[in-house]
């Protein structure tokens, strides 16, 4: 069984900084495309940032130059560092990864449980 466990999040004032981390645990062979999505209140889930191939990252236009994604392959973790946060960044943030669990099956997509980030004064 594979689990994505998120940590971090919470309440922050506009202009502040925050980080969230995600660790993949369980039995698996390889992690692909690990990253972060978010779902603002009343809206659909959207991409925030992710690794698409090895160390090549992709960001939503709305977070470029404010958010930074990093990963530690030795610990199976991905971290999103957020700065200059805005009220419109308020959302539930979800960790996402494409993970291959065996040599006989295709990679499957996994989601974390989500962590709330609220940007408000």
Coordinates of N, CA and C in Angstrom, one line a residue:
X1 N 0.9 -1.2 0.0 CA 0.0 0.0 0.0 C 0.9 1.2 0.0
X2 N 0.5 2.2 -0.9 CA 1.3 3.4 -1.0 C 0.5 4.5 -0.3
X3 N 1.2 5.4 0.4 CA 0.5 6.5 1.0 C 1.3 7.8 0.7
X4 N 0.7 8.9 0.5 CA 1.3 10.2 0.4 C 0.8 11.0 1.7
X5 N 1.8 11.3 2.5 CA 1.5 12.0 3.8 C 2.0 13.4 3.7
X6 N 1.1 14.4 3.8 CA 1.4 15.8 3.8 C 1.6 16.3 5.2
X7 N 2.5 17.4 5.3 CA 2.7 18.1 6.5 C 2.9 19.5 6.2
X8 N 2.6 20.4 7.2 CA 2.7 21.8 7.0 C 1.3 22.4 6.7
X9 N 1.3 23.6 6.3 CA 0.1 24.3 6.0 C -0.4 25.1 7.2
X10 N -1.6 25.7 7.1 CA -2.1 26.5 8.2 C -2.5 27.8 7.8
X11 N -2.5 28.8 8.8 CA -2.9 30.1 8.5 C -1.7 31.0 8.4
X12 N -1.7 31.9 7.4 CA -0.6 32.9 7.3 C -1.2 34.2 6.8
X13 N -0.5 35.3 7.1 CA -1.0 36.6 6.7 C -0.5 36.9 5.2
X14 N -1.2 37.7 4.5 CA -0.8 38.1 3.2 C 0.6 38.6 3.2
X15 N 1.4 38.2 2.2 CA 2.8 38.5 2.1 C 3.7 37.6 2.9
X16 N 3.1 36.7 3.6 CA 3.9 35.8 4.4 C 4.4 34.6 3.6
X17 N 5.1 33.7 4.3 CA 5.7 32.5 3.7 C 5.3 31.2 4.5
X18 N 5.3 30.1 3.8 CA 4.8 28.9 4.4 C 5.4 27.8 3.5
X19 N 5.6 26.6 4.1 CA 6.0 25.5 3.3 C 5.2 24.2 3.6
X20 N 5.0 23.4 2.7 CA 4.3 22.1 2.9 C 5.2 21.0 2.3
X21 N 5.2 19.8 3.0 CA 6.0 18.7 2.5 C 5.1 17.5 2.4
X22 N 5.6 16.6 1.5 CA 4.9 15.3 1.3 C 5.9 14.2 1.2
X23 N 5.6 13.1 1.9 CA 6.4 11.9 1.9 C 5.6 10.7 1.4
X24 N 6.2 10.0 0.4 CA 5.6 8.8 -0.1 C 6.1 7.6 0.8
X25 N 5.2 6.8 1.3 CA 5.6 5.7 2.1 C 4.9 4.4 1.6
X26 N 5.5 3.3 1.9 CA 4.9 2.0 1.5 C 5.9 1.3 0.6
X27 N 5.5 0.3 -0.1 CA 6.3 -0.5 -1.0 C 6.1 -0.1 -2.4
X28 N 7.1 0.4 -3.1 CA 7.0 0.8 -4.5 C 8.4 0.7 -5.1
X29 N 8.4 0.8 -6.5 CA 9.6 0.7 -7.2 C 10.2 2.1 -7.6
X30 N 9.3 3.0 -8.1 CA 9.8 4.3 -8.6 C 8.6 5.3 -8.5
X31 N 9.0 6.5 -8.2 CA 8.1 7.7 -8.2 C 8.3 8.5 -9.4
X32 N 7.3 8.8 -10.1 CA 7.3 9.8 -11.2 C 6.5 11.0 -10.9
X33 N 6.8 12.1 -11.5 CA 5.9 13.3 -11.6 C 5.3 13.7 -10.2
X34 N 6.1 13.8 -9.2 CA 5.6 14.1 -7.9 C 5.4 15.6 -7.8
X35 N 4.3 16.1 -7.2 CA 4.1 17.5 -7.2 C 2.9 17.9 -6.3
X36 N 2.4 19.1 -6.6 CA 1.3 19.7 -5.7 C 0.2 20.3 -6.6
X37 N -1.0 20.0 -6.2 CA -2.2 20.6 -6.7 C -2.9 21.3 -5.6
X38 N -3.9 22.2 -6.0 CA -4.7 22.8 -4.9 C -6.1 23.0 -5.4
X39 N -7.1 23.1 -4.4 CA -8.5 23.3 -4.7 C -9.0 24.5 -3.9
X40 N -9.1 25.6 -4.5 CA -9.7 26.8 -3.8 C -11.1 26.5 -3.5
X41 N -11.7 27.2 -2.5 CA -13.1 27.1 -2.2 C -14.0 27.3 -3.4
X42 N -14.9 26.3 -3.7 CA -15.8 26.5 -4.8 C -15.3 26.3 -6.2
X43 N -14.0 25.9 -6.3 CA -13.4 25.8 -7.6 C -12.8 24.4 -7.8
X44 N -12.4 24.2 -9.0 CA -11.8 22.9 -9.3 C -10.4 22.8 -8.9
X45 N -9.9 21.5 -8.8 CA -8.5 21.3 -8.4 C -7.6 21.7 -9.6
X46 N -6.5 22.4 -9.3 CA -5.6 22.9 -10.3 C -4.1 22.6 -9.9
X47 N -3.3 22.5 -11.0 CA -1.9 22.3 -10.8 C -1.3 23.5 -10.1
X48 N -0.4 23.3 -9.1 CA 0.4 24.3 -8.6 C 1.9 24.2 -9.1
X49 N 2.5 23.1 -8.8 CA 3.8 22.8 -9.3 C 4.1 21.3 -9.2
X50 N 5.0 20.9 -10.1 CA 5.3 19.5 -10.1 C 6.6 19.2 -10.9
X51 N 7.2 18.1 -10.6 CA 8.3 17.6 -11.4 C 7.7 16.8 -12.5
X52 N 8.1 17.1 -13.8 CA 7.6 16.3 -14.9 C 8.5 15.3 -15.4
X53 N 9.8 15.6 -15.4 CA 10.8 14.6 -15.8 C 12.1 14.9 -15.0
X54 N 12.5 13.9 -14.2 CA 13.7 14.1 -13.4 C 13.6 15.4 -12.6
X55 N 14.5 16.3 -12.9 CA 14.5 17.6 -12.1 C 13.9 18.7 -12.8
X56 N 13.2 18.5 -13.9 CA 12.5 19.5 -14.7 C 11.1 19.8 -14.0
X57 N 10.9 21.0 -13.6 CA 9.7 21.4 -12.9 C 8.8 22.2 -13.7
X58 N 7.5 22.2 -13.4 CA 6.4 23.0 -14.1 C 5.7 23.7 -13.0
X59 N 5.4 25.0 -13.3 CA 4.6 25.8 -12.3 C 3.4 26.4 -13.0
X60 N 2.3 26.6 -12.2 CA 1.2 27.4 -12.7 C 1.7 28.9 -12.8
X61 N 1.2 29.6 -13.8 CA 1.6 31.0 -14.0 C 1.3 31.8 -12.7
X62 N 0.3 31.5 -12.0 CA -0.1 32.3 -10.9 C 0.9 32.2 -9.7
X63 N 1.7 31.2 -9.7 CA 2.7 31.0 -8.6 C 4.1 31.2 -9.0
X64 N 4.4 31.3 -10.3 CA 5.8 31.5 -10.7 C 6.4 32.6 -10.0
X65 N 7.7 32.5 -9.6 CA 8.5 33.5 -8.9 C 8.1 33.7 -7.5
X66 N 7.1 32.9 -7.0 CA 6.7 33.0 -5.6 C 6.8 31.7 -4.9
X67 N 6.6 30.6 -5.6 CA 6.7 29.2 -5.1 C 7.9 28.5 -5.7
X68 N 8.4 27.6 -4.9 CA 9.5 26.8 -5.3 C 9.3 25.3 -4.9
X69 N 9.4 24.4 -5.8 CA 9.2 23.0 -5.5 C 10.6 22.4 -5.5
X70 N 10.8 21.4 -4.6 CA 12.0 20.7 -4.5 C 11.7 19.3 -4.1
X71 N 12.7 18.4 -4.3 CA 12.5 17.0 -3.9 C 13.7 16.4 -3.4
X72 N 13.5 15.4 -2.6 CA 14.6 14.6 -2.0 C 14.3 13.2 -2.4
X73 N 15.0 12.7 -3.4 CA 14.8 11.3 -3.8 C 15.2 10.2 -2.8
X74 N 16.1 10.6 -2.0 CA 16.6 9.6 -0.9 C 15.5 9.4 0.2
X75 N 14.7 10.4 0.3 CA 13.6 10.4 1.4 C 12.2 10.3 0.8
X76 N 12.1 10.3 -0.6 CA 10.8 10.2 -1.2 C 9.9 11.3 -0.8
X77 N 10.5 12.5 -0.8 CA 9.7 13.7 -0.4 C 9.7 14.8 -1.4
X78 N 8.7 15.6 -1.4 CA 8.6 16.8 -2.2 C 8.1 17.9 -1.3
X79 N 8.7 19.1 -1.5 CA 8.4 20.2 -0.7 C 8.1 21.4 -1.5
X80 N 7.1 22.1 -1.1 CA 6.6 23.3 -1.8 C 6.9 24.5 -0.8
X81 N 7.8 25.4 -1.2 CA 8.0 26.6 -0.4 C 7.3 27.7 -1.1
X82 N 6.5 28.4 -0.3 CA 5.6 29.5 -0.8 C 6.0 30.8 -0.1
X83 N 6.1 31.8 -0.9 CA 6.4 33.2 -0.4 C 5.4 34.2 -1.0
X84 N 5.4 35.4 -0.5 CA 4.5 36.4 -1.0 C 3.1 35.9 -1.2
X85 N 2.6 35.2 -0.2 CA 1.3 34.6 -0.3 C 0.2 35.6 -0.4
X86 N -0.8 35.3 -1.2 CA -1.9 36.1 -1.4 C -3.2 35.4 -0.9
X87 N -4.3 36.2 -0.6 CA -5.5 35.6 -0.2 C -6.0 34.5 -1.3
X88 N -5.7 34.8 -2.5 CA -6.2 33.9 -3.6 C -5.4 32.6 -3.6
X89 N -4.4 32.4 -2.8 CA -3.7 31.2 -2.6 C -4.4 30.3 -1.6
X90 N -5.4 30.8 -1.0 CA -6.1 30.0 0.0 C -6.8 28.8 -0.7
X91 N -6.5 27.6 -0.2 CA -7.0 26.4 -0.9 C -6.6 25.2 0.0
X92 N -7.1 24.0 -0.4 CA -6.6 22.8 0.2 C -5.5 22.3 -0.8
X93 N -4.4 22.1 -0.3 CA -3.2 21.7 -1.1 C -3.1 20.1 -1.1
X94 N -3.0 19.5 -2.2 CA -2.8 18.1 -2.3 C -1.5 17.7 -2.9
X95 N -0.9 16.7 -2.3 CA 0.3 16.1 -2.9 C -0.2 15.0 -3.9
X96 N 0.6 14.9 -5.0 CA 0.2 14.0 -6.1 C 1.5 13.3 -6.6
X97 N 1.3 12.0 -7.0 CA 2.5 11.4 -7.5 C 2.0 10.2 -8.4
X98 N 2.8 9.9 -9.4 CA 2.6 8.7 -10.2 C 3.7 7.7 -9.8
X99 N 3.2 6.6 -9.3 CA 4.1 5.6 -8.6 C 4.0 4.2 -9.2
X100 N 5.1 3.6 -9.5 CA 5.1 2.3 -10.0 C 5.4 1.3 -8.8
X101 N 4.4 0.4 -8.6 CA 4.5 -0.4 -7.4 C 5.1 -1.8 -7.7
X102 N 5.0 -2.2 -9.0 CA 5.6 -3.5 -9.3 C 6.1 -3.5 -10.8
X103 N 6.8 -4.5 -11.2 CA 7.3 -4.6 -12.5 C 6.3 -5.0 -13.5
X104 N 5.2 -5.5 -13.0 CA 4.1 -6.1 -13.9 C 2.9 -5.1 -14.1
X105 N 2.9 -4.0 -13.4 CA 1.8 -3.1 -13.5 C 2.3 -1.7 -13.9
X106 N 1.4 -1.0 -14.6 CA 1.7 0.4 -15.0 C 1.7 1.3 -13.7
X107 N 2.4 2.5 -13.8 CA 2.3 3.4 -12.7 C 0.9 3.8 -12.4
X108 N 0.6 4.0 -11.1 CA -0.7 4.5 -10.7 C -0.6 5.9 -10.1
X109 N -1.7 6.6 -10.1 CA -1.7 8.0 -9.6 C -2.2 7.9 -8.1
X110 N -1.5 8.6 -7.3 CA -1.9 8.7 -5.8 C -2.0 10.1 -5.4
X111 N -2.9 10.3 -4.4 CA -3.2 11.6 -3.8 C -3.0 11.6 -2.3
X112 N -2.5 12.7 -1.8 CA -2.5 12.8 -0.3 C -3.9 13.2 0.2
X113 N -4.0 13.3 1.5 CA -5.3 13.7 2.1 C -5.7 15.1 2.0
X114 N -4.7 16.0 1.7 CA -4.9 17.4 1.6 C -4.6 18.1 2.8
X115 N -4.0 19.3 2.7 CA -3.8 20.2 3.9 C -4.3 21.6 3.5
X116 N -4.9 22.2 4.5 CA -5.5 23.5 4.3 C -4.5 24.6 4.5
X117 N -4.5 25.5 3.5 CA -3.7 26.8 3.6 C -4.6 27.9 3.5
X118 N -4.6 28.8 4.5 CA -5.5 30.0 4.5 C -4.6 31.2 4.6
X119 N -4.8 32.1 3.6 CA -4.0 33.4 3.6 C -5.0 34.5 4.0
X120 N -4.9 35.0 5.1 CA -5.8 36.0 5.6 C -5.2 36.8 6.7
X121 N -5.6 38.1 6.8 CA -5.2 39.0 7.9 C -6.2 38.9 9.0

